[in-house]
mmCIF file of C-alpha atoms in Angstrom:
data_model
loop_
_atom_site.group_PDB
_atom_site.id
_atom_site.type_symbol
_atom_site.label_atom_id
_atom_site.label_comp_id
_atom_site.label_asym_id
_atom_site.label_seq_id
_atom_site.Cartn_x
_atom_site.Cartn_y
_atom_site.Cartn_z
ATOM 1 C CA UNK J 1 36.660 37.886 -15.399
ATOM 2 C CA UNK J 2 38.306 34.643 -14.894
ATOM 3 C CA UNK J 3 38.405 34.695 -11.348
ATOM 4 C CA UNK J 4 34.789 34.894 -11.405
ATOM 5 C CA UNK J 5 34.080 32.217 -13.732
ATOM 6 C CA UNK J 6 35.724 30.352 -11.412
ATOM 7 C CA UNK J 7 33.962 30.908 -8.568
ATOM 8 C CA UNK J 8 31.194 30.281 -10.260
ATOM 9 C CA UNK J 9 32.127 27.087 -11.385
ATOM 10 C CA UNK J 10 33.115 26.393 -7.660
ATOM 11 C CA UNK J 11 30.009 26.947 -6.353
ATOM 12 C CA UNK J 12 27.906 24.461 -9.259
ATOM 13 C CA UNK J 13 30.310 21.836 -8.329
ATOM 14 C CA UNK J 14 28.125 21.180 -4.703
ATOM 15 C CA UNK J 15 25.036 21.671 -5.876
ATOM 16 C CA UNK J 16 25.648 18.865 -8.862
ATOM 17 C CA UNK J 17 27.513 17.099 -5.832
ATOM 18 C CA UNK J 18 24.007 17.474 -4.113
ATOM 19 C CA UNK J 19 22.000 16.314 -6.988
ATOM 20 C CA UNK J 20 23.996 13.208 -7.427
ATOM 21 C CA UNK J 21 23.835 12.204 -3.736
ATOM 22 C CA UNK J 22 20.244 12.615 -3.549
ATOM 23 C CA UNK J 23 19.433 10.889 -6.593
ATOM 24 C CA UNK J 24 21.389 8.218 -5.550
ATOM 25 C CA UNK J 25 19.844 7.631 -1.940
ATOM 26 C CA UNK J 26 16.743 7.618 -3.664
ATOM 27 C CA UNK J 27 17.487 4.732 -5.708
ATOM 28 C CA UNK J 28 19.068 3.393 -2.689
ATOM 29 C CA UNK J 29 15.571 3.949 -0.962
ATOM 30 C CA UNK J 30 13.715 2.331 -3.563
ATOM 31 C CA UNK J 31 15.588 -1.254 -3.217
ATOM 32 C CA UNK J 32 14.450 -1.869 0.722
ATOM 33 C CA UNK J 33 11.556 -3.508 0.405
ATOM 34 C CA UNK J 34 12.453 -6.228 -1.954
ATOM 35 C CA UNK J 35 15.434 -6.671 -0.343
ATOM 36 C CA UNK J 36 13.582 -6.766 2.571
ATOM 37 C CA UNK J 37 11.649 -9.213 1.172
ATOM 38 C CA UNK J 38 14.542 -11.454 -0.175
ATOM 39 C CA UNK J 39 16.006 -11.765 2.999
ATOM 40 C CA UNK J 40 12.391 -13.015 4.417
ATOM 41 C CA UNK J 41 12.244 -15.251 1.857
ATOM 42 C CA UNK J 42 15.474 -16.698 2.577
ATOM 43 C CA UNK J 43 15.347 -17.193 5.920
ATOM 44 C CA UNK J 44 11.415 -18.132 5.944
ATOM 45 C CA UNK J 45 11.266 -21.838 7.029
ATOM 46 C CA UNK J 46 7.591 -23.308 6.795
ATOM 47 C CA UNK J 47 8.268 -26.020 9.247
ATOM 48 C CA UNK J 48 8.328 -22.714 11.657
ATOM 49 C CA UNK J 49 5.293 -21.640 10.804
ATOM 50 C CA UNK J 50 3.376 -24.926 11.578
ATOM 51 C CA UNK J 51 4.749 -24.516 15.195
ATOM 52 C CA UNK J 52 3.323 -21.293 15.456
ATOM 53 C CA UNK J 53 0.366 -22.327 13.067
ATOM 54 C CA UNK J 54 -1.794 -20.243 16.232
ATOM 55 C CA UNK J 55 -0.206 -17.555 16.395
ATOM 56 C CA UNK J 56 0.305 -17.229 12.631
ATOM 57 C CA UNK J 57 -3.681 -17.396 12.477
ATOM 58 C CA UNK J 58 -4.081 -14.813 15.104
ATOM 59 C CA UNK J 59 -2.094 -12.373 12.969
ATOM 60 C CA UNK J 60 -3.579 -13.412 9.835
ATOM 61 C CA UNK J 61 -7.113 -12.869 10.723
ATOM 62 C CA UNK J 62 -6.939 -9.955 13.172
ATOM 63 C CA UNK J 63 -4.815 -8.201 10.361
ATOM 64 C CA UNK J 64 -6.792 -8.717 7.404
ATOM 65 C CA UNK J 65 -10.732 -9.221 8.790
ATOM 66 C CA UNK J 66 -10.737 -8.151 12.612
ATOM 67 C CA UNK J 67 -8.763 -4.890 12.090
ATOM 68 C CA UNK J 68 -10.508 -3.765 8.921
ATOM 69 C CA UNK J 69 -13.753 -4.487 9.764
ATOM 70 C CA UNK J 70 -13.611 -2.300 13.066
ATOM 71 C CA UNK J 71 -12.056 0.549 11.375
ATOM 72 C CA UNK J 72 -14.496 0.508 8.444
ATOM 73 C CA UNK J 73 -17.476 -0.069 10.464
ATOM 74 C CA UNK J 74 -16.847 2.798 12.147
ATOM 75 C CA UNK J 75 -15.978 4.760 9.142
ATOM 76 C CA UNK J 76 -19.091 3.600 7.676
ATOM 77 C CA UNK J 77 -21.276 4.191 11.131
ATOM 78 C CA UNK J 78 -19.699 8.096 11.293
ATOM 79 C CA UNK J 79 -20.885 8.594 7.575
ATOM 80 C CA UNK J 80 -17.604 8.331 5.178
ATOM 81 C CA UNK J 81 -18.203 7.161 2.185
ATOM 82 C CA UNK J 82 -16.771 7.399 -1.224
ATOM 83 C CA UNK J 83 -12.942 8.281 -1.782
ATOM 84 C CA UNK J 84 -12.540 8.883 1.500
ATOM 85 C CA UNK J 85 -13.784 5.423 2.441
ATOM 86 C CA UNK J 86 -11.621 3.907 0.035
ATOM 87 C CA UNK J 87 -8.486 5.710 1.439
ATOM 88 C CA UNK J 88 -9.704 4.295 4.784
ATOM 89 C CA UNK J 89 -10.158 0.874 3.189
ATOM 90 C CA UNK J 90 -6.834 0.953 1.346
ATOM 91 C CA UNK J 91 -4.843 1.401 4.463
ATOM 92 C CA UNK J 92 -6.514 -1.278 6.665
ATOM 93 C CA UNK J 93 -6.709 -3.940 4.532
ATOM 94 C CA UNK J 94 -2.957 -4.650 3.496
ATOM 95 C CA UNK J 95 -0.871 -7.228 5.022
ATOM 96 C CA UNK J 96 1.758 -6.613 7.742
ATOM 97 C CA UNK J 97 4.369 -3.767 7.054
ATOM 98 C CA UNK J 98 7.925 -5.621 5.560
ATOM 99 C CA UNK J 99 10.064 -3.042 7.660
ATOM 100 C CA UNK J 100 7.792 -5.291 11.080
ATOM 101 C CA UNK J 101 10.152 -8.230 10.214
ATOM 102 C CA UNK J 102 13.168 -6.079 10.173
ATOM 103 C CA UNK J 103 11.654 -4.363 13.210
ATOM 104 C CA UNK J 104 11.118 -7.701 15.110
ATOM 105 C CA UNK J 105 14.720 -8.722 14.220
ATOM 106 C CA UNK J 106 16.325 -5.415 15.659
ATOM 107 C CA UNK J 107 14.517 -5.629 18.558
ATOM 108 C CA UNK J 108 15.404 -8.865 19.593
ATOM 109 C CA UNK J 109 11.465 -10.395 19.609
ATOM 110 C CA UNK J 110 10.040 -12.762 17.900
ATOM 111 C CA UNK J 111 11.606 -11.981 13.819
ATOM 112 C CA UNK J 112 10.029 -15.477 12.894
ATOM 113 C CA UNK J 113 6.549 -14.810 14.003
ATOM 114 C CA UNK J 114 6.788 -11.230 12.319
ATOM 115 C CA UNK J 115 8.581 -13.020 8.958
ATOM 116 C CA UNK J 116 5.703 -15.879 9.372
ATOM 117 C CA UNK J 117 2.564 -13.005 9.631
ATOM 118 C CA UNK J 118 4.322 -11.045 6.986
ATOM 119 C CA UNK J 119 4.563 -13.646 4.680
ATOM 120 C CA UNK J 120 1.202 -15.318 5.577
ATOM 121 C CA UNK J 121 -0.823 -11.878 5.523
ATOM 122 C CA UNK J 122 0.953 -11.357 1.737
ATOM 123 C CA UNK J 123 -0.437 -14.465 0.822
ATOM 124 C CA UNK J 124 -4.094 -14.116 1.940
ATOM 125 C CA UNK J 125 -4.274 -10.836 1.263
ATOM 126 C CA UNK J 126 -5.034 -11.090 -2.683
ATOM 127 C CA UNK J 127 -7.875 -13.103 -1.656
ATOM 128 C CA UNK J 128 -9.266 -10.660 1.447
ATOM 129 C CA UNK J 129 -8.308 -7.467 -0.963
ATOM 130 C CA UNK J 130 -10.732 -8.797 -3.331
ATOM 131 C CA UNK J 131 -13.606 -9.657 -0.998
ATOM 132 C CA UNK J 132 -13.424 -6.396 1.316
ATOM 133 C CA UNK J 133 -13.663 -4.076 -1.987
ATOM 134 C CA UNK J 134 -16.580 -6.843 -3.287
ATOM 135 C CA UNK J 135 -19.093 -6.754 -0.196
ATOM 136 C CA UNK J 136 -18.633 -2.679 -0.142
ATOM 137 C CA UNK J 137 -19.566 -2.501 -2.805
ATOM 138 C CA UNK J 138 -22.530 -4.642 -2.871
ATOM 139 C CA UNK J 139 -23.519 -2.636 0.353
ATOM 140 C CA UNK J 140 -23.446 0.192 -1.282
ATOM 141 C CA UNK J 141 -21.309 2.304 0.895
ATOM 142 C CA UNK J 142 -18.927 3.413 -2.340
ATOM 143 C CA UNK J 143 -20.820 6.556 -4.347
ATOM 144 C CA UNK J 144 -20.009 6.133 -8.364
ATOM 145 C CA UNK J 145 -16.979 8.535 -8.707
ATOM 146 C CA UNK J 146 -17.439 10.184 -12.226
ATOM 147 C CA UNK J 147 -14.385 9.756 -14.629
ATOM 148 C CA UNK J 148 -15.971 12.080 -16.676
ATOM 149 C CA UNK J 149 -14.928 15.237 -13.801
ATOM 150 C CA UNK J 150 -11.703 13.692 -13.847
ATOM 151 C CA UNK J 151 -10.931 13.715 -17.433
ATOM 152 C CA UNK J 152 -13.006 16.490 -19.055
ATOM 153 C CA UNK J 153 -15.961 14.498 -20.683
ATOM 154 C CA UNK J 154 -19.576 13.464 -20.541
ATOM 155 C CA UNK J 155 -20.499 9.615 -21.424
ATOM 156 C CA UNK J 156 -23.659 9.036 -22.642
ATOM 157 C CA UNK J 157 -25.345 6.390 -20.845
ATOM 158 C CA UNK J 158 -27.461 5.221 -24.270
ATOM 159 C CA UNK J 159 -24.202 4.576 -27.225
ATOM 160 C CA UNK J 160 -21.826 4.832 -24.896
ATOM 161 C CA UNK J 161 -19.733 7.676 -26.688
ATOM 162 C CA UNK J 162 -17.268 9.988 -25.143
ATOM 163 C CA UNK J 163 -18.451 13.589 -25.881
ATOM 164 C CA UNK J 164 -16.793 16.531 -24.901
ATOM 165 C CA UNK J 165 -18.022 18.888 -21.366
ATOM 166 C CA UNK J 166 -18.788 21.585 -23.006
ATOM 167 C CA UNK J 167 -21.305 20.222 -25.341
#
């Protein structure tokens, strides 16, 4: 009986072992992109950035106008609409990927243009978010998505109260 218990105790010991490692490159995982982004920040040097004020402007504007309006005029042209359109939207119209600077860096090219469009693209971005998600919008290419499916009630449109589906 006690040779088994310890076996069995054995055998728990890698699994927690497991557990713990996993847990722990997951954390691990977590803390790349701000410390991705800590390391841009410490080596970004705006001087830089005026010198390649051209290129900068190239990045900026193909990443955050050129680039989504393409891929969501065509989504829009093919007939997506809705979620799916917003999924579309939500991946084209985000600023340059941090792991490009780390990327650029690694493969010996040009780490202060990527760093530069990275940080650039962050910055215009709140401003370009906002305006892609207004004019769709305003188009009309984004059907009403119903809370109510969602969380299990009707809302009447006249007082506004929250009454239950089944009702």
């Amino acid at each position: 009986v006690g040779s088994e218990m310890c076996i069995r105790d054995s055998l728990k010991a890698p699994a927690a072992f497991a557990t713990l490692a996993v847990k722990t490159l997951r954390q691990l995982a977590a803390c790349t992109t701000p410390v991705a982004l800590v390391v841009l920040g410490a080596s970004f040097n705006f001087s830089g950035a005026v010198k390649e004020i051209k290129e900068v402007a190239f990045c900026v504007v193909g990443r955050l106008l050129i680039a989504p309006f393409l891929t969501l005029g065509g989504a829009i042209l093919i007939g997506i609409r809705g979620i799916p359109l917003a999924s579309i939207m939500a991946m084209t119209i985000t600023p340059c990927a941090v792991a490009s600077f780390a990327m650029a860096q690694q493969m010996d090219s040009d780490g202060e243009l990527a760093g530069n469009a990275l940080v650039f693209t962050t910055i215009f971005s709140a401003l370009t978010m906002f305006l892609w998600v207004y004019v769709l919008k305003e188009i009309g290419v984004f059907n009403k998505i119903k809370a109510s499916r969602l969380i299990g009630v009707n809302i009447m449109e006249s007082k506004g109260k929250l009454v239950p589906k089944n009702e």
